[in-house]
mmCIF file with all atom_site columns, C-alpha atoms in Angstrom:
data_model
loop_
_atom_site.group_PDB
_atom_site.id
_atom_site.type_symbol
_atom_site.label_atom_id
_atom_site.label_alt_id
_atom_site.label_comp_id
_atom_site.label_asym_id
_atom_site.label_entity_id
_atom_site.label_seq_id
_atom_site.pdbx_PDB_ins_code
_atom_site.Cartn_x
_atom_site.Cartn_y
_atom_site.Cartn_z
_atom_site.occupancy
_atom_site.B_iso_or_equiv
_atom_site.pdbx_formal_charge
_atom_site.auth_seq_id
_atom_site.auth_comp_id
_atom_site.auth_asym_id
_atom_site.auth_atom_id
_atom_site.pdbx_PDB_model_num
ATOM 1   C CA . UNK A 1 1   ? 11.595 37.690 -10.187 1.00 44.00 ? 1   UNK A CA 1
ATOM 2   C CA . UNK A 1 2   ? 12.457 35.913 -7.322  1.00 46.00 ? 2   UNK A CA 1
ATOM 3   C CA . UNK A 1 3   ? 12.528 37.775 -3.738  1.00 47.00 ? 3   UNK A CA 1
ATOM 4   C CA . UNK A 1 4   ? 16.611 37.780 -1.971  1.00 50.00 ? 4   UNK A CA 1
ATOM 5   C CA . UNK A 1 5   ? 15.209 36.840 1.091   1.00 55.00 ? 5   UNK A CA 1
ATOM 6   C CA . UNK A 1 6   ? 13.385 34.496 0.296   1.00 62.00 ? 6   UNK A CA 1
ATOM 7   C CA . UNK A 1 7   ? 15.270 32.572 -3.178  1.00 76.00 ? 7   UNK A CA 1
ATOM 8   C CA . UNK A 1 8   ? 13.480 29.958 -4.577  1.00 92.00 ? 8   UNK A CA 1
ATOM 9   C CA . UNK A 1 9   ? 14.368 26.420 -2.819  1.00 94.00 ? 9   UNK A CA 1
ATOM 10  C CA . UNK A 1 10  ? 16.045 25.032 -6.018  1.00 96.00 ? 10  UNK A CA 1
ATOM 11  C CA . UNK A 1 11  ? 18.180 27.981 -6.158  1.00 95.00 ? 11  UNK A CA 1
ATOM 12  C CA . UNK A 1 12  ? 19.430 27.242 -2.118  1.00 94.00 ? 12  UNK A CA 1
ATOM 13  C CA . UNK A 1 13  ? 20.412 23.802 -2.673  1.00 96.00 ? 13  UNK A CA 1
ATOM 14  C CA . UNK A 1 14  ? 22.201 25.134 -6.202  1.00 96.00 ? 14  UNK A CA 1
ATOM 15  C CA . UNK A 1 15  ? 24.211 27.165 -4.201  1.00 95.00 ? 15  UNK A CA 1
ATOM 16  C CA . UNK A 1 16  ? 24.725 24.713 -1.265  1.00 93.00 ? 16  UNK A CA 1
ATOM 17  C CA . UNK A 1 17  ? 26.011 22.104 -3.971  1.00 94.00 ? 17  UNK A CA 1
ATOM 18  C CA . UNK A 1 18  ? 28.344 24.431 -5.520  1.00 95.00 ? 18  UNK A CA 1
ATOM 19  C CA . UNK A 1 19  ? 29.532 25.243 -1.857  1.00 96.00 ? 19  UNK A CA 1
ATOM 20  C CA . UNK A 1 20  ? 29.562 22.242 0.420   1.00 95.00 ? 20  UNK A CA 1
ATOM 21  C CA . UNK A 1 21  ? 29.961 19.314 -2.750  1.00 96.00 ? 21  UNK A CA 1
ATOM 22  C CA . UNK A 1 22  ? 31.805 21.505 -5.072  1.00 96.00 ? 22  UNK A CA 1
ATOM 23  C CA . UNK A 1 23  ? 32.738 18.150 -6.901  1.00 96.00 ? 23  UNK A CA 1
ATOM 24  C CA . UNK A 1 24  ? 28.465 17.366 -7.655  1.00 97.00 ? 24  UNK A CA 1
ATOM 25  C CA . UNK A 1 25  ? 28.885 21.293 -8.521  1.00 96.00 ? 25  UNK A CA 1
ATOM 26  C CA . UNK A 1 26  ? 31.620 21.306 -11.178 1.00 97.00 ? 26  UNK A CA 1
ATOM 27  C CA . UNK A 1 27  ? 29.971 17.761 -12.740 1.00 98.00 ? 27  UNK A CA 1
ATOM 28  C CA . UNK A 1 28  ? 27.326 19.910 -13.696 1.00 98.00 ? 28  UNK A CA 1
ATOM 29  C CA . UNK A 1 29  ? 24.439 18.843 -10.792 1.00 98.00 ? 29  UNK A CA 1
ATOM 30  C CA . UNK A 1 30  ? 21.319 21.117 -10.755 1.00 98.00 ? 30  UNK A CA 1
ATOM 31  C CA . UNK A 1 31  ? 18.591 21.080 -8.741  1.00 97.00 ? 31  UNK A CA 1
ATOM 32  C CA . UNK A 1 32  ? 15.610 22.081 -11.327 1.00 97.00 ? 32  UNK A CA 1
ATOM 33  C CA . UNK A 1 33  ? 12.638 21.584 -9.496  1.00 97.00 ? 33  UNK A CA 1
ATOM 34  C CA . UNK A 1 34  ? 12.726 21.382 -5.149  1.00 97.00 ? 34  UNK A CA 1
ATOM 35  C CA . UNK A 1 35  ? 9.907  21.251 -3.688  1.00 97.00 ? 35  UNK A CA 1
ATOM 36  C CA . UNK A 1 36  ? 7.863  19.603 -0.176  1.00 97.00 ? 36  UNK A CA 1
ATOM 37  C CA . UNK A 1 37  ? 8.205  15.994 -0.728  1.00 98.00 ? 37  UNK A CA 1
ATOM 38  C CA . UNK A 1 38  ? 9.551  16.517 -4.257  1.00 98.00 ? 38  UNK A CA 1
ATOM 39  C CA . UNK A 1 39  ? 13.273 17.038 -6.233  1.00 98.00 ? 39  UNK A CA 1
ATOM 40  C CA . UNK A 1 40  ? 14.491 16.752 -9.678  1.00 98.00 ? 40  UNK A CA 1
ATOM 41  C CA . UNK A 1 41  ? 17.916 17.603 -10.386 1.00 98.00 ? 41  UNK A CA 1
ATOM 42  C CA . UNK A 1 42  ? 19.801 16.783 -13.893 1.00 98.00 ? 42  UNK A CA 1
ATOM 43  C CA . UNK A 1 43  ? 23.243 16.500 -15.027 1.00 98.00 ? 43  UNK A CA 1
ATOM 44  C CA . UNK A 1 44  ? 24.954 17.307 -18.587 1.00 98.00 ? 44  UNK A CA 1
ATOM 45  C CA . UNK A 1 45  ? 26.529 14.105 -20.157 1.00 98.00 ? 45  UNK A CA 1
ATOM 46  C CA . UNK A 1 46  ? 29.268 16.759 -21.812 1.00 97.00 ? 46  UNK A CA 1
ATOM 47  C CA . UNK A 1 47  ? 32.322 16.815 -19.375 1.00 97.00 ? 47  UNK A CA 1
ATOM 48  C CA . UNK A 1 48  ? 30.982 13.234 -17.502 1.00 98.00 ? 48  UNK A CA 1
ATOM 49  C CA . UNK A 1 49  ? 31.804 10.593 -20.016 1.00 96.00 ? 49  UNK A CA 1
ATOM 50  C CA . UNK A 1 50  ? 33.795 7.592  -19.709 1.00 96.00 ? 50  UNK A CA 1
ATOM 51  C CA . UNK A 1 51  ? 36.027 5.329  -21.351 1.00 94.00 ? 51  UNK A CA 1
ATOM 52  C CA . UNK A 1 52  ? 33.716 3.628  -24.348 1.00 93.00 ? 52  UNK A CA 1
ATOM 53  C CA . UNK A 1 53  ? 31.683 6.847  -24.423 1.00 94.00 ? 53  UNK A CA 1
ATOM 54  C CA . UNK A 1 54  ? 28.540 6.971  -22.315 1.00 97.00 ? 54  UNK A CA 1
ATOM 55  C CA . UNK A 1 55  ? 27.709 8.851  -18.563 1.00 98.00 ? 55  UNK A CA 1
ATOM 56  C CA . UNK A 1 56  ? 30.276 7.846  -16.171 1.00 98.00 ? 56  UNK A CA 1
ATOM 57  C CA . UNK A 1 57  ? 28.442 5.659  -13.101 1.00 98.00 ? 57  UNK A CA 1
ATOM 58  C CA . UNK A 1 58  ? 29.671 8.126  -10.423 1.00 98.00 ? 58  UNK A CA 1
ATOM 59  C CA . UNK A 1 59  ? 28.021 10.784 -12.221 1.00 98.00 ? 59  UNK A CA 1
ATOM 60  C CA . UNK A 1 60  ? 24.603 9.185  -12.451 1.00 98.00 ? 60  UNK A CA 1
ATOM 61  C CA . UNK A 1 61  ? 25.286 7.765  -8.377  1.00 98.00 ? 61  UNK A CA 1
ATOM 62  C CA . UNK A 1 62  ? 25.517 11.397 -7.411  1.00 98.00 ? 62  UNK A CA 1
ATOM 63  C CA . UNK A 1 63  ? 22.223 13.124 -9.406  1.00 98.00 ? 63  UNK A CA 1
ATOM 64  C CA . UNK A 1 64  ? 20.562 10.384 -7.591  1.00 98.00 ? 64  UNK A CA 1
ATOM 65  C CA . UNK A 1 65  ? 22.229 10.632 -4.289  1.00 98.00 ? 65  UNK A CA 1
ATOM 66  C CA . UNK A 1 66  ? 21.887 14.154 -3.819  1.00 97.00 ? 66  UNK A CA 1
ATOM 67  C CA . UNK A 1 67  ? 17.629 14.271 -3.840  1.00 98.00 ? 67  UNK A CA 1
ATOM 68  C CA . UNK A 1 68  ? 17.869 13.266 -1.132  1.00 97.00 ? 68  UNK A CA 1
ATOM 69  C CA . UNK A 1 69  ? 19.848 16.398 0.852   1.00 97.00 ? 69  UNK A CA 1
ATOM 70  C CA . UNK A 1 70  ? 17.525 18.474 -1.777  1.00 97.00 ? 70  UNK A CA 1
ATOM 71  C CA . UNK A 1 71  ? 14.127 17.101 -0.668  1.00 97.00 ? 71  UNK A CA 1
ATOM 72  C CA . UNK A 1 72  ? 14.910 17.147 3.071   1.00 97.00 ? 72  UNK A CA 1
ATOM 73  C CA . UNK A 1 73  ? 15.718 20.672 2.382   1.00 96.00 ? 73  UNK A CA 1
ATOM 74  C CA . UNK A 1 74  ? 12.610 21.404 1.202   1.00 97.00 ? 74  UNK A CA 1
ATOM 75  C CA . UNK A 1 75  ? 10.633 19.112 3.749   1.00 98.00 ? 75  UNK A CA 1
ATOM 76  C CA . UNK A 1 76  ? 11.988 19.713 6.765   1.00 98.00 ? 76  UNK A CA 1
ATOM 77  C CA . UNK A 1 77  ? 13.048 22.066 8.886   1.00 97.00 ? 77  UNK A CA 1
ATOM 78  C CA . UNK A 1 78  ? 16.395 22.954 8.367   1.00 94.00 ? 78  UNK A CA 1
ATOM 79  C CA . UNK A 1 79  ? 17.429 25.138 11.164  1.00 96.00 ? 79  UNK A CA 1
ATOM 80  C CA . UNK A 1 80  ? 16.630 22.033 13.624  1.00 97.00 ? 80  UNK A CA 1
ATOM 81  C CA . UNK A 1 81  ? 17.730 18.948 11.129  1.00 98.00 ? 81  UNK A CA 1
ATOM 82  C CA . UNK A 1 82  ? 19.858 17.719 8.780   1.00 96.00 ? 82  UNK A CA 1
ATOM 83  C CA . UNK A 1 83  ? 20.547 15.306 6.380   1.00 97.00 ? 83  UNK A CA 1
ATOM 84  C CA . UNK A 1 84  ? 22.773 12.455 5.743   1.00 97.00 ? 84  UNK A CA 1
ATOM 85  C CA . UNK A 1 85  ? 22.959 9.339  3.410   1.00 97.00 ? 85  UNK A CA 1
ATOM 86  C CA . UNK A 1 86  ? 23.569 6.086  5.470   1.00 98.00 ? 86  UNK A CA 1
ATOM 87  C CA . UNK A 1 87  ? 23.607 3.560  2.458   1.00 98.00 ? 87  UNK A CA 1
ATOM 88  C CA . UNK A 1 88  ? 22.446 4.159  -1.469  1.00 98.00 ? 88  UNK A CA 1
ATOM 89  C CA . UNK A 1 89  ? 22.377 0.858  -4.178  1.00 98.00 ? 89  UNK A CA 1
ATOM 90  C CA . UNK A 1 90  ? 22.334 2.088  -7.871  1.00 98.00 ? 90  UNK A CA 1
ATOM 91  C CA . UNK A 1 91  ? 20.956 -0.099 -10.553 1.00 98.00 ? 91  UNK A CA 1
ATOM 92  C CA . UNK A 1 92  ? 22.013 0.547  -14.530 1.00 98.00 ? 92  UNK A CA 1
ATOM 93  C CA . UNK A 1 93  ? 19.327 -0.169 -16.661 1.00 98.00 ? 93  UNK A CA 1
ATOM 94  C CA . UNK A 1 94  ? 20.980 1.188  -19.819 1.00 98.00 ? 94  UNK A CA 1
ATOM 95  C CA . UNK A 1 95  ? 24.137 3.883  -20.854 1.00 98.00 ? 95  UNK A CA 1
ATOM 96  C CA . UNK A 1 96  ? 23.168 7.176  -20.539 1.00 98.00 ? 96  UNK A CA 1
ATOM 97  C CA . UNK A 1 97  ? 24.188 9.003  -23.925 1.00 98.00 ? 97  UNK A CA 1
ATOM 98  C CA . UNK A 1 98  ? 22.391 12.252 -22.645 1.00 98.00 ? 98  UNK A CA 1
ATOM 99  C CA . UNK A 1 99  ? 22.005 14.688 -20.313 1.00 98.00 ? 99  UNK A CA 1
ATOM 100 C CA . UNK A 1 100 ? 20.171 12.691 -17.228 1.00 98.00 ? 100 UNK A CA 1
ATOM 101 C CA . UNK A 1 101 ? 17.269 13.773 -15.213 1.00 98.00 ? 101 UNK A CA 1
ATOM 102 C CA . UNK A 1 102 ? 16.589 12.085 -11.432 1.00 98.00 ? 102 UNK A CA 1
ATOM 103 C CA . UNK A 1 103 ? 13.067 12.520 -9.699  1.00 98.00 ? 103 UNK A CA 1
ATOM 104 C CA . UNK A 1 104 ? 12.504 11.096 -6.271  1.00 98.00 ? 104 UNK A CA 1
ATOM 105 C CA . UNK A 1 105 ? 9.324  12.080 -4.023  1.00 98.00 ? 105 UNK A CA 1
ATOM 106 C CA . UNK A 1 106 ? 8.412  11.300 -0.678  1.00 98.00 ? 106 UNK A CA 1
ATOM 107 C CA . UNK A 1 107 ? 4.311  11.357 -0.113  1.00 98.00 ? 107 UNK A CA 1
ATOM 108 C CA . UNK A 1 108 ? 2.962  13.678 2.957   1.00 98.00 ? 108 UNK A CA 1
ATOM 109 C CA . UNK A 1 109 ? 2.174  10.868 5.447   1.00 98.00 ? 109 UNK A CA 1
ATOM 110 C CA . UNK A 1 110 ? 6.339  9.783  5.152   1.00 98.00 ? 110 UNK A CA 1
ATOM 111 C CA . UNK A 1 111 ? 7.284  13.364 5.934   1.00 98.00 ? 111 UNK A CA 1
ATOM 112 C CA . UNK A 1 112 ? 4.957  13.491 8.679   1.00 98.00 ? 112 UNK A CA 1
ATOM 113 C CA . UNK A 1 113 ? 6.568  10.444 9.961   1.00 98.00 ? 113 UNK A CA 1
ATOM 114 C CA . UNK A 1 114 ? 9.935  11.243 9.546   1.00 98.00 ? 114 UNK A CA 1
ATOM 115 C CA . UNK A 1 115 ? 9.311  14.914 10.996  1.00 98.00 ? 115 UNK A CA 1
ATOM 116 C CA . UNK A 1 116 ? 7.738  13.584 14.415  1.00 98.00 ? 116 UNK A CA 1
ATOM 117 C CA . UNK A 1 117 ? 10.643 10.764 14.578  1.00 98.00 ? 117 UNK A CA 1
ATOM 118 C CA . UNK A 1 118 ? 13.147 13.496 14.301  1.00 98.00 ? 118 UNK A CA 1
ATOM 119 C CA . UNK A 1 119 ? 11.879 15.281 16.579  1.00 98.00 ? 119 UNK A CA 1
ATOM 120 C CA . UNK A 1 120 ? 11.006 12.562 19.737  1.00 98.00 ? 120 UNK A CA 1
ATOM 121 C CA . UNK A 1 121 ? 14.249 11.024 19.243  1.00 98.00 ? 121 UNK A CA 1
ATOM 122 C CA . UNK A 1 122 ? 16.922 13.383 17.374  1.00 98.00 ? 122 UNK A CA 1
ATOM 123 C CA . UNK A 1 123 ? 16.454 11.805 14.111  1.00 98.00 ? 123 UNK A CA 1
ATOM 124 C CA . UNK A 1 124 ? 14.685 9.480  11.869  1.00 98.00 ? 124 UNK A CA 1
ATOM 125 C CA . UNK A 1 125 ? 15.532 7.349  9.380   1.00 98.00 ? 125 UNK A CA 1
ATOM 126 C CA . UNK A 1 126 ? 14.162 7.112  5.521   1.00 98.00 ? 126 UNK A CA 1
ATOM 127 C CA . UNK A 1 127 ? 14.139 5.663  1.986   1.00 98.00 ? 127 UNK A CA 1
ATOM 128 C CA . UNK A 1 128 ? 14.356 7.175  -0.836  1.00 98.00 ? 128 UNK A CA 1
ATOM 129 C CA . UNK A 1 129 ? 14.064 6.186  -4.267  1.00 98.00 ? 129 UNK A CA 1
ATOM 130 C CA . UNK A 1 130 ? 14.466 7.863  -7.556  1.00 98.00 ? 130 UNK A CA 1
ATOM 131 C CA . UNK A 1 131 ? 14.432 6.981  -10.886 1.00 98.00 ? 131 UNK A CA 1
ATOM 132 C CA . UNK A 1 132 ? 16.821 8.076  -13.342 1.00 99.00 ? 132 UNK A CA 1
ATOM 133 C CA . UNK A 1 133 ? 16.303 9.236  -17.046 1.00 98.00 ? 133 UNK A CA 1
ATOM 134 C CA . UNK A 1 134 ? 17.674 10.171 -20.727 1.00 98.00 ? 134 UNK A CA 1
ATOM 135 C CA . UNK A 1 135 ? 16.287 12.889 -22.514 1.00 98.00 ? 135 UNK A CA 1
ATOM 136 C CA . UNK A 1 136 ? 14.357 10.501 -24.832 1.00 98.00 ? 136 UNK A CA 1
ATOM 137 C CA . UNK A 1 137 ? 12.541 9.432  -21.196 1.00 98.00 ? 137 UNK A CA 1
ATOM 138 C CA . UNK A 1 138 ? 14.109 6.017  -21.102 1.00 98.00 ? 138 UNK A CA 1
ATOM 139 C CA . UNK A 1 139 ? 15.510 5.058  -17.656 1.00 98.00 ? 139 UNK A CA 1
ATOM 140 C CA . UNK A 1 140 ? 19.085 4.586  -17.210 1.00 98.00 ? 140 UNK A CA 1
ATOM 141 C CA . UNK A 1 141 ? 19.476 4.121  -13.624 1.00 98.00 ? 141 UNK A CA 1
ATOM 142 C CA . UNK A 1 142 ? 17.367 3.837  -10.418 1.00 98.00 ? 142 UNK A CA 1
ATOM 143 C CA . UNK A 1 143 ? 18.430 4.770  -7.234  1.00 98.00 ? 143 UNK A CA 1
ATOM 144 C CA . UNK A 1 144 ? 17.251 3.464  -3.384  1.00 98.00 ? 144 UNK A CA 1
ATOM 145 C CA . UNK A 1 145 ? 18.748 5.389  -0.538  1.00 98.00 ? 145 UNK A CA 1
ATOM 146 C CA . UNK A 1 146 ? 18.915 5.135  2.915   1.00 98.00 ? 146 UNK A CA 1
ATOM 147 C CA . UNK A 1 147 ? 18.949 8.700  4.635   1.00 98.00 ? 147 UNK A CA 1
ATOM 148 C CA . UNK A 1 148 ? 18.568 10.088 8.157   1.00 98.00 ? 148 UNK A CA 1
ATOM 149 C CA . UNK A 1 149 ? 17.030 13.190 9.165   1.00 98.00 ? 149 UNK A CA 1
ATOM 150 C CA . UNK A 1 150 ? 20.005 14.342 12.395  1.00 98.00 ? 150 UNK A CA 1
ATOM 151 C CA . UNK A 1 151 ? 18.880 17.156 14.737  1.00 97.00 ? 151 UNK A CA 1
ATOM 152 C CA . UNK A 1 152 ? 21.556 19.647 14.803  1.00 95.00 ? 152 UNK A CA 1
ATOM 153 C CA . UNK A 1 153 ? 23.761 19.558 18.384  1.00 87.00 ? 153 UNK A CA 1
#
């Protein structure tokens, strides 16, 4: 049972999808996992299809765009930063005839660096990349994002 005041971090960036990207939200986004320096979120491939049958690309560009909102949230600290995406490049390795699943982590050194950035100068750049799979484990897309890391004004 998880404590009100305190909800898991998965289940605050759930509920920040569904209210500030209600679009990632009704696709069928969810963060599963959220944790320091860590986020997995999947997507259903029922409701996301395309013309000739497989995961629409915008789908699979936003379960890999959002990690990085989802990680930051986890990493940082959000009542002093935020996040935004400055650039993101996709790559399709292969349709997606399944649900999808995107991982991205950033190691403890990077989130030191990016913290103390942020913080001398207001923000702080970072890549992120995350690798996109089916349910059989075989990647479909990979992902490389450029974020920032804003201090609120």
């Amino acid at each position: 049972m998880s404590d009100v005041r305190n909800p898991p971090i998965a289940e605050v960036v759930n509920s920040a999808l569904e209210q500030t990207i209600p679009v990632a939200h009704r696709m069928g986004v969810y963060a599963e996992e959220v944790r320091r320096g860590y986020a997995a979120a999947t997507v259903p491939v029922e409701g996301n299809g395309n013309h000739f049958g497989v995961m629409y690309a915008g789908v699979l560009f936003t379960v890999g765009e959002i990690l990085g909102g989802a990680i930051a949230v986890a990493s940082f600290d959000t009542a002093r930063f935020y996040p935004l995406v400055k650039d993101l490049r996709i790559v399709f390795r292969k349709p997606a005839t399944t649900a999808v699943r995107a991982q991205a982590t950033l190691d403890e050194a990077e989130i030191e660096r990016i913290a103390t950035e942020a913080a001398a100068n207001g923000k702080a750049d970072f890549v992120l990349r995350a690798v996109l799979s089916d349910t059989g484990g075989v990647v479909v897309a990979e992902t490389e994002g450029l974020y920032q890391l804003r201090a609120h004004q």
